CSV table of C-alpha atoms in Angstrom, one decimal:
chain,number,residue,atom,x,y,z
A,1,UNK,CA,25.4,6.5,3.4
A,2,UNK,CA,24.6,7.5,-0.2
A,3,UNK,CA,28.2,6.4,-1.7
A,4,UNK,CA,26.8,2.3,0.1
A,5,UNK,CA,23.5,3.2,-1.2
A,6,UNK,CA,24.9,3.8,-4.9
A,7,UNK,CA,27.6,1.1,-4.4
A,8,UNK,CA,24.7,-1.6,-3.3
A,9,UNK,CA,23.0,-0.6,-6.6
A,10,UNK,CA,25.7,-0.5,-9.0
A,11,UNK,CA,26.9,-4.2,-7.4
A,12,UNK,CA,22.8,-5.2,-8.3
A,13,UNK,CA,23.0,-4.0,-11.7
A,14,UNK,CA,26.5,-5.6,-12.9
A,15,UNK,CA,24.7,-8.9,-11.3
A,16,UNK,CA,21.6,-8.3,-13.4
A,17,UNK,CA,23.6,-8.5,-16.9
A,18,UNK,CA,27.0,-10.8,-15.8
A,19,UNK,CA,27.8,-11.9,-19.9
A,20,UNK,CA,28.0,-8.3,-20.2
A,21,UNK,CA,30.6,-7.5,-17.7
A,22,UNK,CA,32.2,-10.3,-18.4
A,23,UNK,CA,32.6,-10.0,-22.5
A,24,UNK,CA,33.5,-6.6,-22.1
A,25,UNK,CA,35.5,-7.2,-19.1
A,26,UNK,CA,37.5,-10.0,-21.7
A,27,UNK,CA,37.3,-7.8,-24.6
A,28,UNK,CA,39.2,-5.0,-22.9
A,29,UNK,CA,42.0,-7.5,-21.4
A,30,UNK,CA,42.2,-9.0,-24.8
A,31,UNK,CA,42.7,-5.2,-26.1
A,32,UNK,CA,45.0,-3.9,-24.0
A,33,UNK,CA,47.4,-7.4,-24.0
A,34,UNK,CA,47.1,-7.4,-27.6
A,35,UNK,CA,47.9,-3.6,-27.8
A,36,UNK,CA,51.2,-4.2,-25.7
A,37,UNK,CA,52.4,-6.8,-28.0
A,38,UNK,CA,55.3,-6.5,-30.0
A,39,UNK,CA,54.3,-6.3,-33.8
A,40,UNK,CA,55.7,-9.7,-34.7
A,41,UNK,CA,54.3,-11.4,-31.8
A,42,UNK,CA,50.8,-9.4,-32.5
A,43,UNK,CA,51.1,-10.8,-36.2
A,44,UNK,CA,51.7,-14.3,-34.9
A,45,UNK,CA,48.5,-14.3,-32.9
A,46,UNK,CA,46.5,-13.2,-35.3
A,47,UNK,CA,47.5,-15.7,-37.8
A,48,UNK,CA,46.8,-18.2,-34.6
A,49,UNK,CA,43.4,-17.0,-34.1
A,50,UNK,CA,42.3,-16.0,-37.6
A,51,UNK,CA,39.0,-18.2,-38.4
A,52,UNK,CA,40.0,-18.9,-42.4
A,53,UNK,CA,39.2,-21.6,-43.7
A,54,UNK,CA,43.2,-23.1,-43.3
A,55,UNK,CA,42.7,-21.9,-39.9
A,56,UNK,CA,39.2,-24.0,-39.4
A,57,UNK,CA,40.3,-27.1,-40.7
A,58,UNK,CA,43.1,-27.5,-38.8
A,59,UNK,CA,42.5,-26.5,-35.1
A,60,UNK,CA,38.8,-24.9,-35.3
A,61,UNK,CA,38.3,-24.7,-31.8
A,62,UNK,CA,40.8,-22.0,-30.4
A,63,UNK,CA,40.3,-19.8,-33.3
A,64,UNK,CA,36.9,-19.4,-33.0
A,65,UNK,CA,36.8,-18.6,-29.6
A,66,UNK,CA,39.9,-16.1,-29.4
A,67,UNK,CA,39.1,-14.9,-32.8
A,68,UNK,CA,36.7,-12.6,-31.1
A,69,UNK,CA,38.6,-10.9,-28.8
A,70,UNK,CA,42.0,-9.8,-31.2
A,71,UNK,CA,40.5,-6.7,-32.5
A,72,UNK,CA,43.5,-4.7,-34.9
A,73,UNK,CA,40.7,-1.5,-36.2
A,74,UNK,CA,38.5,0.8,-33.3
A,75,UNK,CA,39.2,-1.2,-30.4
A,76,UNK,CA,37.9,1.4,-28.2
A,77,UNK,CA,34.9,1.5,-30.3
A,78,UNK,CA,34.1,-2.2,-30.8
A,79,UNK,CA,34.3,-2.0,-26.8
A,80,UNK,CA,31.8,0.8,-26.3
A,81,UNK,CA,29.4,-0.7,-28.8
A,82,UNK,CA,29.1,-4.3,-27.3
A,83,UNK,CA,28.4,-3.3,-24.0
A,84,UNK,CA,25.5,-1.3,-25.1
A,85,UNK,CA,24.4,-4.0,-27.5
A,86,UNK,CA,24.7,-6.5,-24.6
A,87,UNK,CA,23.2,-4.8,-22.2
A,88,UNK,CA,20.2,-3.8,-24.1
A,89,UNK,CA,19.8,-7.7,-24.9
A,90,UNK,CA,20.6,-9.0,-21.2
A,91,UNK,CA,18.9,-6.5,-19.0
A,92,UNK,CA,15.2,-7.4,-21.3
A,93,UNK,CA,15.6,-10.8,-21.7
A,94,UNK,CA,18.2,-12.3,-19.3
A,95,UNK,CA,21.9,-13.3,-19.4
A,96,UNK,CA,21.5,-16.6,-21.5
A,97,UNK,CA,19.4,-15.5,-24.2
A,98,UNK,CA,22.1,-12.8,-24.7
A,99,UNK,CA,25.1,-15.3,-24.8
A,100,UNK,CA,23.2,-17.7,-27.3
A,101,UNK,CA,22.6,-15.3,-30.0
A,102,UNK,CA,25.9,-14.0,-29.8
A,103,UNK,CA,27.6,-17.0,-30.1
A,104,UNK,CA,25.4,-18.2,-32.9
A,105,UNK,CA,26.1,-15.1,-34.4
A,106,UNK,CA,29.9,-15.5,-34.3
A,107,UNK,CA,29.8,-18.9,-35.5
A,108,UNK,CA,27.2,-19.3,-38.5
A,109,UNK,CA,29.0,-15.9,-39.8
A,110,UNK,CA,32.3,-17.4,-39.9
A,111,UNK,CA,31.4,-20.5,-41.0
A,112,UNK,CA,29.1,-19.3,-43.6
A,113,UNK,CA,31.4,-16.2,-45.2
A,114,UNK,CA,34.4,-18.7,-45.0
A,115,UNK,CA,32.6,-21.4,-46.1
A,116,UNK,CA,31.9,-19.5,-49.7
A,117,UNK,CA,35.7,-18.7,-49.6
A,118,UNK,CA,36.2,-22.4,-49.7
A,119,UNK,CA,33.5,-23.0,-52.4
A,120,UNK,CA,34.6,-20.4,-54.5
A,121,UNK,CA,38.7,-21.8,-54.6
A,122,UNK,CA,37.2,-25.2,-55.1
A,123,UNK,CA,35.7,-23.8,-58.0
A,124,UNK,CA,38.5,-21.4,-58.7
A,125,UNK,CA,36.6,-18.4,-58.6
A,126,UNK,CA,39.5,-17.3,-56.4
A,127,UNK,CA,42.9,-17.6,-55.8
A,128,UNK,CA,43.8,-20.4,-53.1
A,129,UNK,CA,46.0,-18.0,-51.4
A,130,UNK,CA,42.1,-16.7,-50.1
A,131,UNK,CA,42.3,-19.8,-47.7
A,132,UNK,CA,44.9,-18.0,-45.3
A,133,UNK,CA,43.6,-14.5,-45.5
A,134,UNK,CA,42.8,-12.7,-41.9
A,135,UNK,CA,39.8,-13.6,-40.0
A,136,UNK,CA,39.7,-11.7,-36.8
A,137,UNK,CA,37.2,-9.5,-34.6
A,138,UNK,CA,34.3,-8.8,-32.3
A,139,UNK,CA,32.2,-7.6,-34.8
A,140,UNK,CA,30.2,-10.8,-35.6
A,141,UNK,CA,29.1,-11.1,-32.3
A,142,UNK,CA,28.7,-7.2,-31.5
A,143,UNK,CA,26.4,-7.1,-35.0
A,144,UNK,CA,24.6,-10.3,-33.6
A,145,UNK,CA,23.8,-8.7,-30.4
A,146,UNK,CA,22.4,-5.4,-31.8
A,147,UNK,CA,20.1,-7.2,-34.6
A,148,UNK,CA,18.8,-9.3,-30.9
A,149,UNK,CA,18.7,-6.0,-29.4
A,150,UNK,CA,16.6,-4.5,-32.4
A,151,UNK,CA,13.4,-6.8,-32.0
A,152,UNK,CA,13.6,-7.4,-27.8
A,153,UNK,CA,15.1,-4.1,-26.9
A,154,UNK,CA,12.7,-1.5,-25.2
A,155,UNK,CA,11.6,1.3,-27.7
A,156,UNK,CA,14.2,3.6,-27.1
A,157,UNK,CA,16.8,0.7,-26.9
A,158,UNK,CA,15.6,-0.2,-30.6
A,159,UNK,CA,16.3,2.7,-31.7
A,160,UNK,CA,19.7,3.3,-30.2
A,161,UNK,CA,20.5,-0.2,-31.9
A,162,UNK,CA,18.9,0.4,-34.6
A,163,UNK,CA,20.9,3.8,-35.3
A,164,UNK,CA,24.2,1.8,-34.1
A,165,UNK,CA,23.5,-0.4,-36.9
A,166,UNK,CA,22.8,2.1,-39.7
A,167,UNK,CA,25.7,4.1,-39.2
A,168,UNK,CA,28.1,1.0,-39.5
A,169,UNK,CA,26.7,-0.9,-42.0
A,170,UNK,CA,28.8,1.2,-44.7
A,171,UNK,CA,31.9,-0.2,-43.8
A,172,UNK,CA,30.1,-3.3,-42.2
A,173,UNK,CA,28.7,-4.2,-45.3
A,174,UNK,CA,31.7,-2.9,-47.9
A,175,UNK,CA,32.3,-5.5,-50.6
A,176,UNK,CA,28.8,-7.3,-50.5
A,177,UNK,CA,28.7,-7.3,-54.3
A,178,UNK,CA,32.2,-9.3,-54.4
A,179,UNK,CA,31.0,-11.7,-51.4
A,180,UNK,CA,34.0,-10.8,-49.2
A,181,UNK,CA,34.2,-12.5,-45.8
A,182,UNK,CA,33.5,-9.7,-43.8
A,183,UNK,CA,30.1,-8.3,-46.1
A,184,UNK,CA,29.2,-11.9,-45.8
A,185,UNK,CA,29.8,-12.3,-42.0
A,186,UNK,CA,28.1,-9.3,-41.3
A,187,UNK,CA,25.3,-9.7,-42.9
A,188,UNK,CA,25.0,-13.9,-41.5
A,189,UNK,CA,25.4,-12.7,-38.4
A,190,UNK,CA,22.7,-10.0,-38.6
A,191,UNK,CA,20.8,-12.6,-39.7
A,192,UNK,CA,20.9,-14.8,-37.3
A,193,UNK,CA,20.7,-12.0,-34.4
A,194,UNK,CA,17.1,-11.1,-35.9
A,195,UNK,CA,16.0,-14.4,-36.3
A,196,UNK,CA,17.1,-15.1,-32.3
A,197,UNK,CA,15.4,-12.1,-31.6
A,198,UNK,CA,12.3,-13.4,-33.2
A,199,UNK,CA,12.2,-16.4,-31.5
A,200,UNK,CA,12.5,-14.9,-28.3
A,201,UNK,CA,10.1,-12.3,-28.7
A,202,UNK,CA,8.0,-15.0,-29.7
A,203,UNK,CA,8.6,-17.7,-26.9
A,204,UNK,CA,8.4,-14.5,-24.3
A,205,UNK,CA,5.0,-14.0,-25.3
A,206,UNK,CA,3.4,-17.6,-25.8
A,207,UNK,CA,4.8,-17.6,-22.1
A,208,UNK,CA,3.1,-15.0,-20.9
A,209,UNK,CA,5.7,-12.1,-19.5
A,210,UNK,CA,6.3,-10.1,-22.7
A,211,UNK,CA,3.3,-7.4,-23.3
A,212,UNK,CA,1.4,-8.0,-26.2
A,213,UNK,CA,1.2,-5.9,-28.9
A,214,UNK,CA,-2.1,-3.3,-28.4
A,215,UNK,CA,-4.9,-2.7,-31.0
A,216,UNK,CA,-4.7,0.2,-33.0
């Protein structure tokens, strides 16, 4: 009787945040096929699926969207930390206003950081062999996802994001001064996760079913 009881609510709570199961669900297939893959045929997909700018104005479609599922550093980690950032998001706020952001996220950050890398060989600032460099990872949309989860998440849920965000900015955020694509991506993506947040804090509230804020 308890093993239905805790199988009815565990089947209730995977339906309460689906883009949750489902990203991570991806992001772990992704992991493990890539993982299997010989190292040649690993290198090839990468080069497929790395968002540069070569990459973007050839076939920008399939990059972007399998860009974010080849992760090469922490896979394990980069797992662990979007399912908390997603489900922080989707269980407050519900499972659409979690894919949003995250896709905004994923986008604007590539587009912007490799949109610089295009402007800066244009006005060679950089050498044009920048164009093909290695564009690949979850991180623009797990980063995304926590700066949502930040404003909308419940106080204890801000501060586990909040924390999650701190302790990787350092290598998050490495080469910032330089405007390398990943400083650059991180930080858009950020961005555009707090501004979501924002907005949806915002429009929750004008609509009546967020809490307001009480008088000190």
């Amino acid at each position: 009787m308890a093993i239905n009881v805790a199988i009815k609510e565990t089947l209730l709570a995977v339906r309460r945040v689906p883009v949750t199961v489902g990203f991570v669900a991806l992001l772990a297939a992704a992991e493990i096929g890539y993982a299997l893959l010989a190292r040649p045929d690993a290198t090839r997909l990468a080069a497929w699926a790395s968002t540069n700018v070569d990459r973007l104005r050839t076939e920008p479609i399939g990059p972007m969207v399998v860009s974010a599922f080849v992760v090469e550093d922490h896979p394990f980690a980069w797992l662990v930390i979007a399912a908390v950032a997603f489900a922080l998001v989707e269980w407050r706020v519900g499972w659409w206003r979690a894919l949003a952001p995250a896709v905004a996220a994923h986008v604007v950050g590539t587009l912007v950081s490799e949109g610089i890398v295009w402007w800066r060989v244009d006005d060679h600032a950089l050498p044009t062999s920048e164009l093909y460099q290695l564009d690949i990872g979850a991180s623009y949309v797990v980063v995304g996802v926590l700066a949502v989860a930040v404003v909308v998440a419940p106080r204890a849920g801000q501060i586990v994001a909040a924390g999650l965000l701190v302790a990787l900015s350092p290598s998050l955020l490495d080469g910032t001064s330089t405007l390398a694509v990943p400083a650059v991506g991180h930080l858009t993506a950020a961005a555009v996760g707090f501004a979501s947040g924002a907005v949806l804090r915002r429009n929750a509230r004008i609509a009546g079913y967020w809490p307001a804020r009480r008088p000190m």
